[in-house]
Short mmCIF file of C-alpha atoms and ligand atoms in Angstrom, two decimals:
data_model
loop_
_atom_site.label_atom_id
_atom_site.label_comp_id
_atom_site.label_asym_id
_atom_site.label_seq_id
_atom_site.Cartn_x
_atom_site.Cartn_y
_atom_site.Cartn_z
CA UNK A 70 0.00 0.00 0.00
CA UNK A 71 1.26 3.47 -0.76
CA UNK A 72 2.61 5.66 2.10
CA UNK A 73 -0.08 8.30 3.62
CA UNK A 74 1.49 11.88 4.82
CA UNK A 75 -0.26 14.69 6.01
CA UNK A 76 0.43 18.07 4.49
CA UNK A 77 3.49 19.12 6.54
CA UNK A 78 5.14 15.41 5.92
CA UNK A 79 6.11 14.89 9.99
CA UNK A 80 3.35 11.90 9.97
CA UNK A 81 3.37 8.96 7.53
CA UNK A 82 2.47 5.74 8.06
CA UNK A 83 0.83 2.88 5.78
CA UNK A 84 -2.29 1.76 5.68
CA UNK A 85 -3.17 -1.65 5.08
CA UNK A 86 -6.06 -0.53 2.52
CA UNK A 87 -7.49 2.61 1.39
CA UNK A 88 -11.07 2.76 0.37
CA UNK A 89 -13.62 4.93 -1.10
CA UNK A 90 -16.59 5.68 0.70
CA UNK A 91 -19.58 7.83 -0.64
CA UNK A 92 -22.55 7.12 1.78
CA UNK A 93 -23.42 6.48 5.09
CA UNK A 94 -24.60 3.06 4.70
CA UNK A 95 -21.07 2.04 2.44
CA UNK A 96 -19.25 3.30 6.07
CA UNK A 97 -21.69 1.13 8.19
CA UNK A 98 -20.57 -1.69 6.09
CA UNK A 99 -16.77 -0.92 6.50
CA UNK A 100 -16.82 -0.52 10.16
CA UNK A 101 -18.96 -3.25 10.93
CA UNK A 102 -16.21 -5.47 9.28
CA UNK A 103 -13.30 -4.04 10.65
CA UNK A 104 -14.95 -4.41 14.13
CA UNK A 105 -15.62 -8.03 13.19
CA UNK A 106 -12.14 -8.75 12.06
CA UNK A 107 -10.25 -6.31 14.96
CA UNK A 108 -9.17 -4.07 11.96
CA UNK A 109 -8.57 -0.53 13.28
CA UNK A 110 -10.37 2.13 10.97
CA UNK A 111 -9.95 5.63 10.64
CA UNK A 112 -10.87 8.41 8.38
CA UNK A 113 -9.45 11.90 7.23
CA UNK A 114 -10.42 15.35 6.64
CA UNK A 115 -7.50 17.47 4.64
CA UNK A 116 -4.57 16.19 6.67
CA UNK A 117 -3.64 19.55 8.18
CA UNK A 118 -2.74 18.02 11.62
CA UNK A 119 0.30 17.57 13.01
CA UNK A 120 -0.29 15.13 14.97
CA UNK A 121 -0.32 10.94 14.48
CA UNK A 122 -4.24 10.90 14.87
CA UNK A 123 -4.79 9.70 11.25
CA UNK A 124 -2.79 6.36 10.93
CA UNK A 125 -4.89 3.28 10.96
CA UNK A 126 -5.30 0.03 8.93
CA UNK A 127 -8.33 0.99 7.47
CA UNK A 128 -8.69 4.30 6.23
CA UNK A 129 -11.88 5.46 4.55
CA UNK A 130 -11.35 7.77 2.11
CA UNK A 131 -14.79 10.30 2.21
CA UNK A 132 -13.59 12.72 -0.32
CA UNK A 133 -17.02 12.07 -2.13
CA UNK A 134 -19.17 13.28 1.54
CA UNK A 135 -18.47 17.14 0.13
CA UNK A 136 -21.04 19.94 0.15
CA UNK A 137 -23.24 21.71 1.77
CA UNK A 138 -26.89 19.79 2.35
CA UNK A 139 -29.40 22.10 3.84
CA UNK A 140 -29.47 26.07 5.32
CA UNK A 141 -31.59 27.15 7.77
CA UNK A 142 -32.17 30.77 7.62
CA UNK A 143 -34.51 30.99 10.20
CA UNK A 144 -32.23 28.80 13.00
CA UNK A 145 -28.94 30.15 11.69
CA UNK A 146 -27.87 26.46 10.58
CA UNK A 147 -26.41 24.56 8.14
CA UNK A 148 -26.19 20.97 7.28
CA UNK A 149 -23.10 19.62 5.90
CA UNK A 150 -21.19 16.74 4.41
CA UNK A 151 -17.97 15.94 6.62
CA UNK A 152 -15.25 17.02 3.83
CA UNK A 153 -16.87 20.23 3.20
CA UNK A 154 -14.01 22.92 3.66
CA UNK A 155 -14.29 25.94 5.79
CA UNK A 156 -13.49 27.88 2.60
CA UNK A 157 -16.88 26.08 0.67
CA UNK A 158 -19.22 27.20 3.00
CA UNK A 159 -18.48 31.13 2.42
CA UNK A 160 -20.57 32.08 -0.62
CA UNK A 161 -23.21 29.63 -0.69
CA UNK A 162 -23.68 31.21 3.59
CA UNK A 163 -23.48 34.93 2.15
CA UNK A 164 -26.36 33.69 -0.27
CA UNK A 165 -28.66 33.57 2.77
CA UNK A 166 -27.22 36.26 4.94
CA UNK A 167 -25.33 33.71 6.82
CA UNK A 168 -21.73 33.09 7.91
CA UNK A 169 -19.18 31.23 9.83
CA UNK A 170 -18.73 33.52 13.31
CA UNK A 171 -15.18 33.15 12.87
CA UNK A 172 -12.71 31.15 11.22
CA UNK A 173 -8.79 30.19 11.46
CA UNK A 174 -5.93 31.39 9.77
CA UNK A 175 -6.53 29.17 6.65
CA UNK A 176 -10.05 27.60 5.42
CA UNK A 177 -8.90 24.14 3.71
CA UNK A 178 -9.47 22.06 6.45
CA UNK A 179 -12.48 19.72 6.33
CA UNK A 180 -15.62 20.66 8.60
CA UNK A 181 -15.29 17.63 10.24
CA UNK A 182 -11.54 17.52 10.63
CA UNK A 183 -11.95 21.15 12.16
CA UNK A 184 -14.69 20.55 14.76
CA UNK A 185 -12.83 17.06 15.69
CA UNK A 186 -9.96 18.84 16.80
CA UNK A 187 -11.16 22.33 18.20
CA UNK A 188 -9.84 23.99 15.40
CA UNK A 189 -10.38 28.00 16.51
CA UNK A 190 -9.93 31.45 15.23
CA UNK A 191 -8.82 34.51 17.42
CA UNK A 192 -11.40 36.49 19.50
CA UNK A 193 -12.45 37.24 23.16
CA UNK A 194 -15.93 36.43 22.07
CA UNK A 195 -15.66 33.40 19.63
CA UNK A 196 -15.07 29.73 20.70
CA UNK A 197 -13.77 26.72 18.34
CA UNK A 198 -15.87 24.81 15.62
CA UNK A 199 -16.27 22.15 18.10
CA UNK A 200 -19.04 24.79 20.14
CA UNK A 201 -20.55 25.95 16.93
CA UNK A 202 -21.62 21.70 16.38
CA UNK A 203 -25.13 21.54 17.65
CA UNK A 204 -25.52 17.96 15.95
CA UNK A 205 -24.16 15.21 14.01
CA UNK A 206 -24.85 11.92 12.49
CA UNK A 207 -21.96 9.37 12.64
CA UNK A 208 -20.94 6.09 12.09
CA UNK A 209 -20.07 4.51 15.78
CA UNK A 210 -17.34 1.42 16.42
CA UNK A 211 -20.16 -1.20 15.91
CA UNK A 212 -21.29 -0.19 12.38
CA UNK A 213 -24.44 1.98 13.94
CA UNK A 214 -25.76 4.92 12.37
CA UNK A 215 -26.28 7.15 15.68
CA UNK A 216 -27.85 10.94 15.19
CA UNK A 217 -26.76 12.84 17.96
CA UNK A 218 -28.13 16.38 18.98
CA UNK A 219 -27.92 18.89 21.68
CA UNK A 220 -31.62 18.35 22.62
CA UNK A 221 -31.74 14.61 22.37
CA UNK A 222 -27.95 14.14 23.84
CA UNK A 223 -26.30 16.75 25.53
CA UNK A 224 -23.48 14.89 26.54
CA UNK A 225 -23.31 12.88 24.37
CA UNK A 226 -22.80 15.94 21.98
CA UNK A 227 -20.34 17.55 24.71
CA UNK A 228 -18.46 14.42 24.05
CA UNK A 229 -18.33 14.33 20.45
CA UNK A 230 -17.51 18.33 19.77
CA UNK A 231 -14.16 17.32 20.46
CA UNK A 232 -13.60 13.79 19.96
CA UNK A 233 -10.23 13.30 17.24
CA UNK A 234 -12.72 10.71 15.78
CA UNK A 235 -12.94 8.31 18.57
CA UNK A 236 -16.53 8.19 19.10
CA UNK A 237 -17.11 7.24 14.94
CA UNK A 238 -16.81 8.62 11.91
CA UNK A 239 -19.52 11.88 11.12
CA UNK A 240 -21.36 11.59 8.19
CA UNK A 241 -23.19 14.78 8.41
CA UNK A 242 -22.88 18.10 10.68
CA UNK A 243 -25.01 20.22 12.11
CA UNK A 244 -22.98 23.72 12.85
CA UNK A 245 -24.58 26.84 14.33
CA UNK A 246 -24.13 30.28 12.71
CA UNK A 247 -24.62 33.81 12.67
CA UNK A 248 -25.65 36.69 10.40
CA UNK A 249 -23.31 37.38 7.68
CA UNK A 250 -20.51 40.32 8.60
CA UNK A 251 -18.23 42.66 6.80
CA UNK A 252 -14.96 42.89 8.67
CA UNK A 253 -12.49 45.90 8.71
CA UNK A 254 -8.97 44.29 9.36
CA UNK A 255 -5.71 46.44 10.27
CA UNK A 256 -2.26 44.57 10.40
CA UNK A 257 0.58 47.14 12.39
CA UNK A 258 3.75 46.46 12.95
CA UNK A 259 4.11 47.07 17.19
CA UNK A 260 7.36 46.63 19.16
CA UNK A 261 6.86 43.98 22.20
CA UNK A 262 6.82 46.51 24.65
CA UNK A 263 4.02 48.34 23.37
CA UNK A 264 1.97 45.15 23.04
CA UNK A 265 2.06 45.01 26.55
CA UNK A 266 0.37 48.05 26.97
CA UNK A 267 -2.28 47.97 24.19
CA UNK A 268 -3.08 44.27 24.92
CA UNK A 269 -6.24 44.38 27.41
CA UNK A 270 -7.54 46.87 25.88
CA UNK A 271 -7.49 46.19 22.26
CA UNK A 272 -8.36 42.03 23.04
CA UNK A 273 -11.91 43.96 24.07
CA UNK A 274 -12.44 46.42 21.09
CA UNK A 275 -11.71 44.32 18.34
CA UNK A 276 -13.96 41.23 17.11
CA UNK A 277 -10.91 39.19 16.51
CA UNK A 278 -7.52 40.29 18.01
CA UNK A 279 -4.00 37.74 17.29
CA UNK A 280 -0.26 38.49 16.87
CA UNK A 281 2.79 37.05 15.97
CA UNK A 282 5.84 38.29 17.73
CA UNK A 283 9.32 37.85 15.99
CA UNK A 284 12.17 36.06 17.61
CA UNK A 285 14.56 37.05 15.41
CA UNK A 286 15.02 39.40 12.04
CA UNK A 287 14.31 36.07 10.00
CA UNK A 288 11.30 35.00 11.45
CA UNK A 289 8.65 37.06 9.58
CA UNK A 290 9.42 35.84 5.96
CA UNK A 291 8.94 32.45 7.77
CA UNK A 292 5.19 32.87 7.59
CA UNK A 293 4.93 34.74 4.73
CA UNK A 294 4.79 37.92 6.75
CA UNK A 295 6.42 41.38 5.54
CA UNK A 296 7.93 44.21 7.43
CA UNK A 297 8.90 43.06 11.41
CA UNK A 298 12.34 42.92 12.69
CA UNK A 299 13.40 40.97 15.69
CA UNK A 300 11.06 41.92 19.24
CA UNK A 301 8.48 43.60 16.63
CA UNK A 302 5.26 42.19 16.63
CA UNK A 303 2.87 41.81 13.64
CA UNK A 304 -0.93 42.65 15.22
CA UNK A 305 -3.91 41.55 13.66
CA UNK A 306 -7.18 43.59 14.62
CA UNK A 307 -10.49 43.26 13.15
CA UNK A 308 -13.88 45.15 13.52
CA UNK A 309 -17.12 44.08 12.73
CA UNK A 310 -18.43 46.96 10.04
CA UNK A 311 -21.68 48.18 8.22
CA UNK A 312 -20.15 47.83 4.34
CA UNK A 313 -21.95 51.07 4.14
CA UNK A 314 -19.69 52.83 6.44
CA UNK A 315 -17.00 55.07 4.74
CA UNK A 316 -13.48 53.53 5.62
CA UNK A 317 -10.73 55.47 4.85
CA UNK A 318 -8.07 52.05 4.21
CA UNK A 319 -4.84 52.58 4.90
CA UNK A 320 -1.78 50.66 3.09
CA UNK A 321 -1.92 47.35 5.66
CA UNK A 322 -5.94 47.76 6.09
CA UNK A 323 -8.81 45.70 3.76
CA UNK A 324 -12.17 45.73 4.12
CA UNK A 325 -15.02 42.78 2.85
CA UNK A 326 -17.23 39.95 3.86
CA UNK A 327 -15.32 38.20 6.80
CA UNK A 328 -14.78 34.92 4.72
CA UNK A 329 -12.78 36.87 2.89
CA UNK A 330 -10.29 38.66 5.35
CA UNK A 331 -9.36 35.62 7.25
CA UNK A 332 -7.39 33.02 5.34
CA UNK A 333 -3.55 33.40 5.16
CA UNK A 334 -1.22 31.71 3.09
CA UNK A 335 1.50 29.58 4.28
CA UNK A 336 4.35 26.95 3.23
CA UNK A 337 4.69 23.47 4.47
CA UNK A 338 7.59 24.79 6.47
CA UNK A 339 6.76 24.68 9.94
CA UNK A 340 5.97 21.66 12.17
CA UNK A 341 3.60 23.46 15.11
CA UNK A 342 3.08 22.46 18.75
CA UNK A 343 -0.08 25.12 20.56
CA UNK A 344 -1.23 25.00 23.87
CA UNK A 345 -3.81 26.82 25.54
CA UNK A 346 -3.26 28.63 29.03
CA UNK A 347 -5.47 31.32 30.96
CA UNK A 348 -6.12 34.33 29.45
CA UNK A 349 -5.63 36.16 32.69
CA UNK A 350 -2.28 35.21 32.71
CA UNK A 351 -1.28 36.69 29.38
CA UNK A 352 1.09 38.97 30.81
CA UNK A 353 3.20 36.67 32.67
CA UNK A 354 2.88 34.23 29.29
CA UNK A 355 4.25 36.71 27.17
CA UNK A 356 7.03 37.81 29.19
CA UNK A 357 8.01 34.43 29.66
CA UNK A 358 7.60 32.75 26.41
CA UNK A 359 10.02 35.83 24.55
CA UNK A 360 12.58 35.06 27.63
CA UNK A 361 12.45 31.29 26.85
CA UNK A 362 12.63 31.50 23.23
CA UNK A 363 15.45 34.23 23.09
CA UNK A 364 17.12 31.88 25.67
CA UNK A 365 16.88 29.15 22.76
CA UNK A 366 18.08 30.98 20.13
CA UNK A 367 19.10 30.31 17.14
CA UNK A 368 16.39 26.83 17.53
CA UNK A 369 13.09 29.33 18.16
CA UNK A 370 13.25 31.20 15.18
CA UNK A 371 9.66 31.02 13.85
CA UNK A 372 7.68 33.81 14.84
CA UNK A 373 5.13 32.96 18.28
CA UNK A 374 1.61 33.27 17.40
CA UNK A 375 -0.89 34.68 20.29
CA UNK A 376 -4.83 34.17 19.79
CA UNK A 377 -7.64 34.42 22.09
CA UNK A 378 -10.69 31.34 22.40
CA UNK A 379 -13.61 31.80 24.42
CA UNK A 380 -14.58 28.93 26.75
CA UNK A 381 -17.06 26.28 25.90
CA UNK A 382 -18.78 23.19 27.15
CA UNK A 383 -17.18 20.32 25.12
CA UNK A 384 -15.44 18.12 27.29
CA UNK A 385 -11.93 17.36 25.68
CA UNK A 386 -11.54 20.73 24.33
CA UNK A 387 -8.56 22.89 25.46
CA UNK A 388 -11.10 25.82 25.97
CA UNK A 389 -13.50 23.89 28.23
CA UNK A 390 -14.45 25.82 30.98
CA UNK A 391 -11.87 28.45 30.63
CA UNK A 392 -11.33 31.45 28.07
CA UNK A 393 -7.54 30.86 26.61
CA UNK A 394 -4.96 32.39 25.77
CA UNK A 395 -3.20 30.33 22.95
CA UNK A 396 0.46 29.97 22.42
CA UNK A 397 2.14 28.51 19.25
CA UNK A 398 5.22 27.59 18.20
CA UNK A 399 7.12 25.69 15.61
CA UNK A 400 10.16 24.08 14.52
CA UNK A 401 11.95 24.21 11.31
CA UNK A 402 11.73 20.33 9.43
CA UNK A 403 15.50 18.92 9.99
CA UNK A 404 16.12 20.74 12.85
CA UNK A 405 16.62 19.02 16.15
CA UNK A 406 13.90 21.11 17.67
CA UNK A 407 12.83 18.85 20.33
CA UNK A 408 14.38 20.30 23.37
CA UNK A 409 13.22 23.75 22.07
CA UNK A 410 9.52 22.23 22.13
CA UNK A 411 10.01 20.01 25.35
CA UNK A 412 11.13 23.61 26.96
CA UNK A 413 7.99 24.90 26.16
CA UNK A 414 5.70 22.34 26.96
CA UNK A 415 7.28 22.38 30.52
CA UNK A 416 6.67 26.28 30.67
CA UNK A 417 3.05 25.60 29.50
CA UNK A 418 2.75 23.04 32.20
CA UNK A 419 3.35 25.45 34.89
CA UNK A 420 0.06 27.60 33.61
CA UNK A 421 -2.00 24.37 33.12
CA UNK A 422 -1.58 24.49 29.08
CA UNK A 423 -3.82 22.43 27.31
CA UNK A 424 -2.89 21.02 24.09
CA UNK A 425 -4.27 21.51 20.58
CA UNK A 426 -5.08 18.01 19.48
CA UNK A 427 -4.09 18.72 15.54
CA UNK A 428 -0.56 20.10 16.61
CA UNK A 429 2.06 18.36 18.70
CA UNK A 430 1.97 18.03 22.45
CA UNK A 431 3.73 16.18 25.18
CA UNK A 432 0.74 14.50 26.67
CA UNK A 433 -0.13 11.61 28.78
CA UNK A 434 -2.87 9.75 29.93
CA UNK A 435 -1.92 11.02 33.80
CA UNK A 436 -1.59 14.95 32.37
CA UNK A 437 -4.98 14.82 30.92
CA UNK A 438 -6.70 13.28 33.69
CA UNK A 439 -5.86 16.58 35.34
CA UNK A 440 -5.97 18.76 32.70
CA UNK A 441 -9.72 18.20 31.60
CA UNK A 442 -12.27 17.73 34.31
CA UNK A 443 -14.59 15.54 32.35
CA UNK A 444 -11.94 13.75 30.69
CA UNK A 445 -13.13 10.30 32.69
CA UNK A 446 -16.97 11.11 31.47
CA UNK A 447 -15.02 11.45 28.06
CA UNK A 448 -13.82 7.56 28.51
CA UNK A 449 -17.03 6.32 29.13
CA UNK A 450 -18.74 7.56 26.13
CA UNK A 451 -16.19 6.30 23.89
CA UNK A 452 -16.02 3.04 25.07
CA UNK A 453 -19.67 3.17 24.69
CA UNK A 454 -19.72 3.98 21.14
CA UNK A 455 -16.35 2.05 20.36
CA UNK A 456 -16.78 -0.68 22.69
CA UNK A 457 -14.19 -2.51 20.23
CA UNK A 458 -11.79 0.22 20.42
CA UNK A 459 -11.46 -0.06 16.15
CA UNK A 460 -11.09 3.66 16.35
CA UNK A 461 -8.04 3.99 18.96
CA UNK A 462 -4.38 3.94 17.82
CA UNK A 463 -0.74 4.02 18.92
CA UNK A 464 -0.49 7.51 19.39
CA UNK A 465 -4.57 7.71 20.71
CA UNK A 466 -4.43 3.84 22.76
CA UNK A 467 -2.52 5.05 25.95
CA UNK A 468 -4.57 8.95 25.79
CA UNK A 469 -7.99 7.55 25.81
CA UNK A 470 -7.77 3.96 25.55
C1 FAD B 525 -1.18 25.70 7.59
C2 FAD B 525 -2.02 25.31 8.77
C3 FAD B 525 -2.80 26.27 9.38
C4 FAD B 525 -3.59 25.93 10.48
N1 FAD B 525 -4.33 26.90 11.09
C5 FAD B 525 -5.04 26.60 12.18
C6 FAD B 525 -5.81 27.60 12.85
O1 FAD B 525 -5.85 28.76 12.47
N2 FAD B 525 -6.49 27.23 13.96
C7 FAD B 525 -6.45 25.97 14.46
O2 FAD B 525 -7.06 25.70 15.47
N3 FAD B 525 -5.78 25.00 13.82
C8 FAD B 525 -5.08 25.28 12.70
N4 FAD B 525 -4.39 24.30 12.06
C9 FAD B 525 -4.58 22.91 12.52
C10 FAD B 525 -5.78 22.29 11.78
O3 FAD B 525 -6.85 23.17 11.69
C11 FAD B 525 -6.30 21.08 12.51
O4 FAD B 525 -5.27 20.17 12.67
C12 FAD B 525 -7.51 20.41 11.79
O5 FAD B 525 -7.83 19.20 12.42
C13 FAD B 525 -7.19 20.07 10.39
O6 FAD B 525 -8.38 19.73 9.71
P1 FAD B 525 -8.31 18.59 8.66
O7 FAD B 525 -9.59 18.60 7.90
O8 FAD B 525 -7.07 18.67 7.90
O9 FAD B 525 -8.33 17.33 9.63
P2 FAD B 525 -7.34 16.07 9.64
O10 FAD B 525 -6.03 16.51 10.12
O11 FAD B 525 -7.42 15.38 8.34
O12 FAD B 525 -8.07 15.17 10.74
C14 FAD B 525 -8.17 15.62 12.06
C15 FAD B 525 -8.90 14.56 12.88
O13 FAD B 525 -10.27 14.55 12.50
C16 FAD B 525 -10.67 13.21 12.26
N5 FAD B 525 -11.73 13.22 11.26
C17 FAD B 525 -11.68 13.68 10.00
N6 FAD B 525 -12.85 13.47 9.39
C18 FAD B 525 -13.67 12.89 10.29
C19 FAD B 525 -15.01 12.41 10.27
N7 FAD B 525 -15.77 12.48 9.16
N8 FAD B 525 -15.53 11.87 11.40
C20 FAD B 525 -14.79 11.76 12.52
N9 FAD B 525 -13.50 12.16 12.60
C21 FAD B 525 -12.97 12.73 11.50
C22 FAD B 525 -9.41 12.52 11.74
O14 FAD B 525 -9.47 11.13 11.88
C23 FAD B 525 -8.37 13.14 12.66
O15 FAD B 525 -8.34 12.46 13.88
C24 FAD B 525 -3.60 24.60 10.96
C25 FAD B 525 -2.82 23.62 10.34
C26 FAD B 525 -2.04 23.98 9.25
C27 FAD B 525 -1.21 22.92 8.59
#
C-alpha cells in the first residue's frame, strides 16, 4: 500500500487498505467489518494536523461526503457533508445572509476535521468549531448509524464536539451560525513593549484580536509575513463593520465579507506544537515565552503566534471551561527542535496548558486526567460507542484507551 502523509510530511504511516466511501450506509458496512475482524479504521479530513491521529489500517477515504446539504435561515444552521471545507461554506452562507462567526488562519481544512480537533480562530468572544456543532450523524465502532443532537444528547454531543474521531466517523454536521458580517482588518507592525500596553484593551475592542511576535530578524518571511524585525510584533485587529460605512483604508488595512479577510497563506515549512493557558495570565505568558525563546536561540526562530478562544462546554476541548490564551510555536523540518519544544511544553505546564489536538503536544494519559475535568466522562462515552476500540491507535491507545 502506498505511504499516507499529512500536508506538513512529519506523519506517515501505511495503511493496510485505502477505500472509497460515498454514503453512510457504504461506512456502516466498512466498520462493521473491521470491528468483526479487529481491523482498526480511521478516516481523514485534509490532513492539516500535526499530529499521528490519522494512521490506521483501514482508512476510509470520504472525499465524495463534500457539500453543503441544507441552510436554515430561520435557526442560523447549516447541514453539511464531513469534507466540506471551511473555505466552501463562504458564498453559498453569504447567499442567505449567513456566515461562519469566525474562522482560522486558513479555510482548507475539512468541517469535520476542524470541529474534531477544536480547530479556533482569534477572538475574546468566539469559541472553536467544536461549540458551533449543535448535531451530528456518525458512524459509531459497531457499524451503527447514531444521530446525535444537543436536545436529544447533551453529553453525548459535549463528548463528540471534540472527539479526534474516537466516538465514529460523522457523516453529516449540524454547525450553528450567525448573520453574515463585513470585517475591517488592520495589520501594524508594534514593538513587544508596546503590546504590553495595548493588549487588554485592544483584546476587548476588536472582534478578533492575534499576533505574531518575531524572535529574530528572520522570522517574519517564515510565515509569509512582511515588514517586522526581531522583538516587533505583527498585530492583527479586526472590527465588525456596516459595508456602508465610509473607511478610509490605509496601506496594511482591507475591508469585505469576513470569509474573505481571514485566510492566510503559508508553506509546508513549519511543524507546530499550541497549547492553551489562561487568558488572565497573558502577561506573565508573554514575558516568559520571549525570555524562553530568546534563551533558545538560534532553535526558536519562527515567529510565536498569540490568539484568544472563548470557553465552551465540550469536554476534551482545550477551551472547556476556561477562556484561553493560545500559544504557538514551531520548529523548522531537519532541525533538532525537540528540546526547544520540550522547553515549552514544561513552561506551559506550569500555567495548566492544554494542548491543541491537531498540533504536537507532550501528553499523557496522567496529564490529561488533570488537565480536563470531564476527561473520565469522556472515557465512558467512547467506550460506549467504540466498545471494540477499532477507532483507537498508537499515538490515541494510551490517551484515551
Ligand atoms: C497551515 C495550517 C494552518 C492551520 N491553522 C489553524 C488555525 O488557524 N487554527 C487551528 O485551530 N488549527 C489550525 N491548524 C490545525 C488544523 O486546523 C487542525 O489540525 C484540523 O484538524 C485540520 O483539519 P483537517 O480537515 O485537515 O483534519 P485532519 O487533520 O485530516 O483530521 C483531524 C482529525 O479529524 C478526524 N476526522 C476527519 N474526518 C472525520 C469524520 N468524518 N468523522 C470523525 N472524525 C474525522 C481525523 O481522523 C483526525 O483524527 C492549521 C494547520 C495547518 C497545517
Amino acid at each position: 500500500m502506498a505511504t499516507w502523509a499529512n500536508w506538513v510530511g512529519n506523519q506517515s504511516f501505511e495503511p493496510r487498505d485505502v477505500v472509497a466511501v460515498s454514503t453512510a450506509e457504504e461506512i456502516q458496512q466498512r466498520v462493521a467489518d473491521a470491528a468483526a475482524s479487529r481491523t482498526r479504521v480511521r478516516t481523514v479530513g485534509t490532513a492539516h494536523s500535526f499530529t499521528p491521529i490519522v494512521e490506521t489500517d483501514l482508512l476510509l477515504d470520504t472525499s465524495a461526503m463534500r457539500g453543503i446539504v441544507h441552510i436554515d435561515a430561520d435557526q442560523q444552521l447549516v447541514r453539511a457533508l464531513p469534507k466540506t471545507t471551511i473555505g466552501d461554506f463562504g458564498e453559498p452562507l453569504w447567499e442567505h445572509g449567513l456566515a461562519l462567526a469566525n474562522q482560522g488562519d486558513i479555510d482548507t481544512q475539512a468541517i469535520a476535521g476542524s470541529v474534531a480537533t477544536a480547530t479556533h480562530g482569534s477572538g475574546r468572544r468566539f469559541p472553536s468549531f467544536s461549540a458551533t456543532l449543535e448535531g451530528a450523524k456518525l458512524v459509531d465502532g459497531t457499524g451503527q448509524l447514531v444521530e446525535v443532537t444537543r436536545q436529544t444528547h447533551p453529553d453525548h454531543l459535549a463528548a463528540l464536539q471534540t472527539s479526534i474521531g474516537l466516538l465514529g466517523i460523522m457523516t453529516e454536521l449540524t454547525i450553528k451560525l450567525a448573520p453574515a458580517y463585513h470585517l475591517h482588518a488592520r495589520t501594524d507592525i508594534m514593538p513587544f513593549d508596546e503590546v504590553l500596553e495595548t493588549f487588554a484593551d485592544d483584546i476587548d475592542t476588536y472582534r478578533h484580536y492575534g499576533l505574531f511576535w518575531m524572535p529574530t530578524d528572520e522570522s517574519a518571511r517564515l510565515y509569509n509575513l512582511e515588514g517586522a524585525g526581531a522583538d516587533d510584533c505583527v498585530v492583527k485587529r479586526y472590527l465588525e463593520v456596516d459595508p456602508t460605512d465610509t473607511v478610509e483604508l490605509g496601506p496594511h488595512e482591507r475591508m469585505d465579507r469576513a470569509y474573505r479577510i481571514y485566510p492566510m497563506v503559508y508553506d509546508p515549512n513549519f511543524h507546530e506544537v499550541e497549547y492553551f493557558l489562561p487568558l488572565e495570565r497573558w502577561r506573565d505568558i508573554l514575558v516568559e515565552m520571549r525570555r524562553l525563546m530568546l534563551r533558545w536561540h538560534p532553535l526558536s526562530i519562527y515567529p510565536l503566534e498569540i490568539r484568544l478562544v472563548a470557553a465552551e462546554d465540550a469536554w476534551m476541548s482545550p477551551n472547556y471551561h476556561r477562556e484561553n490564551l493560545v500559544v504557538s510555536i514551531s520548529g523548522q523540518p531537519g532541525a533538532e527542535y525537540w528540546p526547544y519544544l520540550r522547553a515549552c511544553d514544561s513552561l506551559f505546564a506550569e500555567f495548566g496548558g492544554r494542548p491543541h489536538w491537531g498540533k504536537m503536544h507532550f501528553m499523557t494519559a496522567d496529564r490529561l486526567a488533570r488537565l480536563f475535568p470531564r476527561y473520565e466522562n469522556f472515557l465512558d462515552v467512547r467506550r460506549r460507542f467504540d466498545p471494540n476500540g477499532v477507532f483507537l491507535n498508537d499515538h490515541l491507545q494510551p490517551l484515551f484507551g
